[in-house]
Amino acid sequence: PNTICMPHLGASTVEAEDNCAVMAVNQIMDYLENGNISNSVNFPNISLGKKNNSLRVILLLKNRVDLEDQLLTKLSEIAEIYDHRFSTNDSYAAMIVDLSITSGILVEDHLKTYPNIIRARVI
C-alpha cells in the first residue's frame, strides 16, 4: 500500500544514450585497430594495448585447457613472440599475439589446420 514501483530510467536519458553510442564505437574501433575485445557477449575480455609495429594476430577459439601453450609453441615455429595475452570464458577463448614477422599469409597458412580456431585475424 502507498507504494508506486517504477523502473530505473537513468540509462534512458539523451546523455546516457549518447555515451553508450560513443562507448560502442570506441570498443569496435579498438577491436578493428588493435584486436582488443571488451564487453563482448560471446568472447572474454582481452587487451594487449595499442598495436605497435609488429604483426598482431587475434585468434578466436573454442576453449580448451591446453590451448595457450599449444598455440604459442606453434607460432614460435615461425616467429619470435614479442608479447601475448590469453583469456577464456566457459565456451570460448581469445588470444592476441604480437610477432616478429611481417607476413600475415605465413601465419594464416601455419594455423589453418588447427582445429580449435574459429577465426584468425591478422592486423
Backbone as a ProteinNet text record, in pm:
[ID]
protein_1_A
[PRIMARY]
PNTICMPHLGASTVEAEDNCAVMAVNQIMDYLENGNISNSVNFPNISLGKKNNSLRVILLLKNRVDLEDQLLTKLSEIAEIYDHRFSTNDSYAAMIVDLSITSGILVEDHLKTYPNIIRARVI
[TERTIARY]
83.7	0	87.4	37	103.9	242.1	262.6	391.4	368.2	448.5	444.8	581.2	583.8	708.9	730.3	849.5	884.9	1024.9	1050.9	1186.4	1285	1411.8	1517.3	1533.7	1522.9	1525.7	1653	1753.7	1875.9	1946.1	1938.1	2004.8	1924.1	1807.6	1722.5	1734.8	1823.2	1838.9	1913	1899.6	1971.1	2121.2	2169.7	2312.8	2362.4	2286.4	2325.9	2327.4	2228.1	2224.6	2340.6	2373.4	2490.1	2618.4	2633.4	2752.7	2765.5	2653.9	2655.7	2695.2	2646	2681.2	2830.7	2882.8	3026	3109.4	3068.3	3139.7	3142.6	3029.6	3022.6	3114.6	3114.5	3201.3	3347.9	3383.7	3522.6	3567	3478.3	3513.1	3528.1	3444.9	3457.4	3586.3	3616.7	3740.8	3862.9	3858	3969.7	3989.8	3880	3893.2	3950.7	3897.7	3944.8	4090.3	4129.5	4265	4367.5	4326.6	4422.3	4392	4271.3	4234	4181.2	4170.5	4122.7	3971.2	3926.4	3784	3736.4	3629.3	3569.8	3418.1	3356.1	3209.7	3144.4	3211.5	3153.6	3053.3	2951.5	2853	2911.6	2986.8	3035.7	3180.7	3266.7	3409	3453.2	3559	3607.2	3675.9	3680.1	3754.9	3903.1	3972.2	4115.3	4174.2	4293.5	4358.7	4509.4	4574.8	4720.3	4762.5	4669.9	4701	4702.4	4765.9	4773.8	4871.7	4836	4922.5	5048.3	5163.7	5288.3	5326.9	5451.9	5494.5	5503.1	5479.7	5485.4	5355.5	5359	5238.7	5154.9	5029.6	4941	4841.6	4828.4	4734.8	4631.2	4504.8	4395.2	4330.1	4321.1	4261.4	4138	4026.7	3903.6	3890.2	3875	3892.8	3782.8	3770	3690.9	3778	3723.9	3802	3846	3976	4034.6	4145.1	4170.3	4266	4407.5	4453.8	4593	4616.2	4520.1	4524	4634.5	4653.3	4750.3	4890.9	4937.3	5071.6	5087.6	4985.4	4992.4	5006.8	4927.2	4932.1	5062.5	5112.1	5240	5353.5	5351.5	5452.7	5443.3	5322	5300.3	5348	5314.1	5354.9	5505.2	5566.2	5710.8	5792	5728.5	5796.4	5827.4	5749.9	5767.7	5809.8	5804.9	5837.3	5870.1	5937.2	5959.1	5831.5	5792	5672.2	5716.3	5674.7	5709.5	5624.9	5496	5404.8	5276.2	5200.2	5071.8	4981.1	4852.4	4750.9	4657.8	4604	4510.9	4402.4	4277.2	4165.1	4055.9	3985.1	3880.7	3752.5	3644	3519.9	3475.8	3353.2	3310.3	3323.5	3293.8	3288.3	3398	3447.9	3539.2	3666	3764.9	3890.4	3930.1	4010.7	4065.1	4213.4	4290.9	4434.7	4480.7	4566.4	4628.7	4778.6	4846.6	4990	5057.7	5165.5	5249.9	5371.7	5395.2	5501.3	5606.6	5724.2	5837.1	5834.3	5743.1	5742	5645.5	5652	5565.7	5461.2	5468	5376.6	5257.4	5142.5	5020.3	4979.1	5011.3	4977.2	5050.2	5177.7	5254.7	5189.1	5144.2	5077.5	4947.4	4865.8	4737.8	4758.9	4857.3	4886.8	4933.8	5012.6	5067.3	4957.8	4853	4748	4621.1	4610.7	4480.6	4431.3	4518.3	4473.1	4447.4	4467.9	4447	4297.1	4248.7	4104.1	4022.4	4083.8	4005.1	3991.9	4048.5	4040.8	3908.4	3831.7	3705.6	3736.2	3824.8	3863.3	4002.1	4083.8	4215.5	4215.9	4264.9	4267.8	4407.3	4463.4	4596.5	4583.9	4646.2	4648.3	4791.1
-119.8	0	125.2	228.2	357.9	351.9	256.2	242.1	240.3	316.7	313.7	262	151	92.3	137	186.5	232.2	181	155.9	111.7	227.8	192.4	293.8	344.5	472.5	529.8	609.7	600	678.3	650.5	528.3	493.1	536.4	590.3	631.1	778.7	849.4	991.7	1008.7	1123.4	1153.4	1141.8	1193.2	1188	1043.9	960.4	821	746.6	770.1	704.2	750.4	878.3	929.7	863.9	855.9	795	647.5	576.4	434.9	419.4	506.4	501.2	528.7	628.9	660.7	543.3	483.4	369.5	252.2	221.9	111.5	136.6	257.2	290.7	278.4	327.8	318.6	173.6	87.8	-52.7	-124	-93	-152.1	-104.2	24.8	77.9	11.7	-10.1	-74.1	-216.5	-287.9	-423.3	-418	-331.2	-324.3	-280.2	-183.5	-128.8	-207.4	-264.7	-327.1	-472.5	-520.4	-657.7	-677.8	-572.3	-582.5	-603.6	-687.6	-718.5	-675.5	-596.8	-561.1	-565.8	-616.3	-625.2	-707.9	-810.4	-899.8	-993.1	-1030.4	-1124.8	-1265.5	-1304	-1441.1	-1461.6	-1366	-1385.8	-1311.2	-1361.8	-1296.3	-1163	-1075.3	-951	-983	-911.8	-931.6	-804.9	-769.1	-649.2	-664.4	-624.8	-617.2	-473.6	-381.9	-241	-201.5	-89.6	-39.5	-123	-148.1	-223.7	-142	-209.2	-142.6	-180.8	-177.9	-206.2	-354.7	-441.3	-584.2	-631.7	-756	-818.3	-868	-831.6	-873.8	-975.6	-1086.4	-1193.5	-1204.1	-1205.1	-1222.8	-1356.4	-1442.9	-1574.7	-1587.3	-1624.6	-1656.6	-1807.6	-1870.2	-2014.3	-2081.6	-2212.6	-2295.1	-2318.2	-2300.3	-2307.1	-2449.5	-2463.1	-2588.9	-2555.9	-2642	-2616	-2593.5	-2674.4	-2670.8	-2582.4	-2502.7	-2427.2	-2322.7	-2246.7	-2137	-2188.3	-2288.3	-2340.9	-2400.9	-2472.5	-2531.4	-2425	-2319	-2214	-2135.3	-2107.4	-2036.8	-2120.7	-2250.7	-2339.7	-2338.8	-2347.5	-2348.3	-2217.2	-2104	-1974.9	-1951.6	-2004.3	-1985	-2061.9	-2153.3	-2224.6	-2131.3	-2022.8	-1935	-1792.9	-1756.9	-1618.4	-1607.8	-1498.7	-1466	-1402.5	-1441.3	-1385.9	-1271.8	-1150.7	-1033.4	-1023.8	-1047.3	-1035.5	-1109	-1147.4	-1212.4	-1201.7	-1219.6	-1231.6	-1345.2	-1413.1	-1523.6	-1510.6	-1524.6	-1510.5	-1609.7	-1662.1	-1760.7	-1727.7	-1783.9	-1791	-1936.6	-1968.1	-2108.1	-2180.6	-2112.6	-2179.5	-2138.7	-2015.8	-1962.5	-1906.1	-1889.3	-1827.3	-1725.5	-1631.6	-1532.6	-1517.3	-1495.9	-1479.7	-1368.7	-1281.2	-1176.9	-1198.4	-1201.1	-1226.8	-1125.7	-1063.7	-978.2	-1059.6	-1064.5	-1148.2	-1065.8	-1126.1	-1058	-1061	-1132.8	-1142.1	-1040.4	-1026.7	-929.4	-995.3	-1126.1	-1193.5	-1254.1	-1190.4	-1245.3	-1373.9	-1386	-1507.4	-1627.7	-1610.2	-1718.3	-1765.7	-1672.3	-1707	-1781.2	-1728.6	-1792.8	-1933.1	-1951	-2083.7	-2178.7	-2128	-2211.2	-2256.5	-2176.5	-2207.9	-2266.8	-2268.3	-2301.8	-2443.1	-2535.1	-2671.6	-2693.9	-2592.2	-2608	-2615.3	-2722.7	-2748.6	-2656.4	-2591.5	-2514.7	-2367.4	-2325.1	-2185.6	-2158.4	-2066.9	-2024.4	-1918.1	-1826.1	-1717.9	-1669.7	-1646.2	-1585.8	-1455.5	-1351.7	-1219.6	-1161.7	-1108.7	-1050.4	-901.3	-820	-674	-622.9
0	0	0	-61.3	-67	-133.9	-225.5	-294.5	-445	-515.6	-662.8	-708.3	-779.6	-830.1	-973.9	-1000.9	-1135.7	-1169.6	-1295.2	-1333.5	-1322.6	-1308.6	-1307.8	-1450.8	-1472.2	-1606.5	-1635.6	-1548.7	-1566.4	-1698	-1747.3	-1873	-1995.1	-1975.3	-2086.8	-2119.9	-2054.1	-2084.7	-2216.1	-2276.8	-2402.3	-2380.1	-2267.4	-2238	-2224.1	-2154.7	-2136	-2269.2	-2352.8	-2483.3	-2570.9	-2566.1	-2640.5	-2590.3	-2458.4	-2400.2	-2438.1	-2440.9	-2480.8	-2627.3	-2712.4	-2854.4	-2873.9	-2803.9	-2813.2	-2761.2	-2650.4	-2593.7	-2692.7	-2754.8	-2850.5	-2969.8	-3021.9	-3135.2	-3094.7	-2977.1	-2930.8	-2914	-2864.4	-2845.8	-2980.2	-3077.2	-3209.8	-3276.9	-3264.8	-3321.4	-3256.5	-3125.9	-3056	-3105.5	-3134	-3189.4	-3331.2	-3414.5	-3553.1	-3563.1	-3481.2	-3489.5	-3408.9	-3294.9	-3203.9	-3169	-3202.1	-3170.7	-3029.8	-2953	-2814.4	-2811.5	-2720.1	-2707.1	-2569.2	-2565.2	-2436.3	-2447.1	-2342.5	-2331.1	-2441	-2488.7	-2588.8	-2521.8	-2594.6	-2541.5	-2537.3	-2641.2	-2652.1	-2609.1	-2636.4	-2610.6	-2485.8	-2420.9	-2299	-2330.1	-2231.9	-2246.5	-2257.6	-2347.5	-2366.4	-2426.8	-2380.5	-2433.4	-2427.4	-2534.5	-2540	-2566	-2542.2	-2561.5	-2708.2	-2736.4	-2874.1	-2954.3	-3079.8	-3169.5	-3198.4	-3193.6	-3229.1	-3372.1	-3406.8	-3544.2	-3577.4	-3481.9	-3509.1	-3574.8	-3621	-3676.8	-3560.1	-3555.9	-3447.3	-3501.4	-3428.9	-3464.3	-3353.8	-3393.4	-3298.8	-3331.6	-3232.5	-3251.3	-3164.2	-3223.7	-3151.7	-3157.2	-3040.9	-3028.8	-2948.5	-2969	-2878.9	-2756	-2638	-2515	-2484.5	-2459.1	-2411.3	-2313	-2219.2	-2112.4	-2165	-2258.5	-2303.4	-2425.8	-2460.9	-2586	-2592.1	-2487	-2490.2	-2521.5	-2449.8	-2471.8	-2610.7	-2656.9	-2791.1	-2899.1	-2888.6	-2990.6	-2984.6	-2865.4	-2854	-2912.2	-2887.2	-2945.1	-3097.1	-3148.9	-3294.7	-3357	-3297	-3352.1	-3339.2	-3233.7	-3216	-3319.9	-3392.7	-3501.6	-3618.4	-3631.6	-3748.1	-3711.9	-3583.9	-3547.5	-3399.8	-3366	-3226	-3172.4	-3053.3	-2989.8	-2899.5	-2934.6	-2854.4	-2728.3	-2743.3	-2630.1	-2665.2	-2564.9	-2592.4	-2470.5	-2495.7	-2391.1	-2430.2	-2328.1	-2349.4	-2245.4	-2287.5	-2195.2	-2233.8	-2132.9	-2159.8	-2083.8	-2134.2	-2057.1	-2062.6	-2034.1	-2029.6	-2163.2	-2272.8	-2402.1	-2500.2	-2487.1	-2587.3	-2524.3	-2609	-2567.3	-2673.5	-2632.3	-2724.8	-2694.7	-2801.3	-2785.2	-2877.5	-2825.8	-2906.4	-2895	-3010.6	-3012.8	-3104.1	-3055.4	-3138.4	-3180.8	-3313.9	-3370.2	-3443.4	-3459.7	-3522.4	-3675.4	-3736.2	-3882.4	-3942.4	-4074.9	-4142.3	-4231.9	-4250	-4341.6	-4268.6	-4284.4	-4228.9	-4297.7	-4424.7	-4500.8	-4443.1	-4405.7	-4345.4	-4215.8	-4134.6	-4008	-4035.9	-4125.5	-4157.3	-4212.6	-4301.9	-4356.1	-4246.8	-4154	-4046.8	-3949.3	-3933.4	-3836.4	-3897	-4029.8	-4091	-4062.4	-4027.8	-3999.1	-3850.9	-3768.5	-3625.1	-3596.6	-3534.4	-3526.9	-3436.8	-3338.2	-3241.7	-3276.4	-3387.4	-3426.2	-3496.5	-3442.4	-3505.1	-3609.5	-3571.8	-3663.4	-3626.7	-3728.7	-3711	-3789.7	-3726.5	-3790.7	-3771.9	-3879.6	-3875	-3901.4	-3813.8	-3836.8	-3820.9
[MASK]
+++++++++++++++++++++++++++++++++++++++++++++++++++++++++++++++++++++++++++++++++++++++++++++++++++++++++++++++++++++++++++

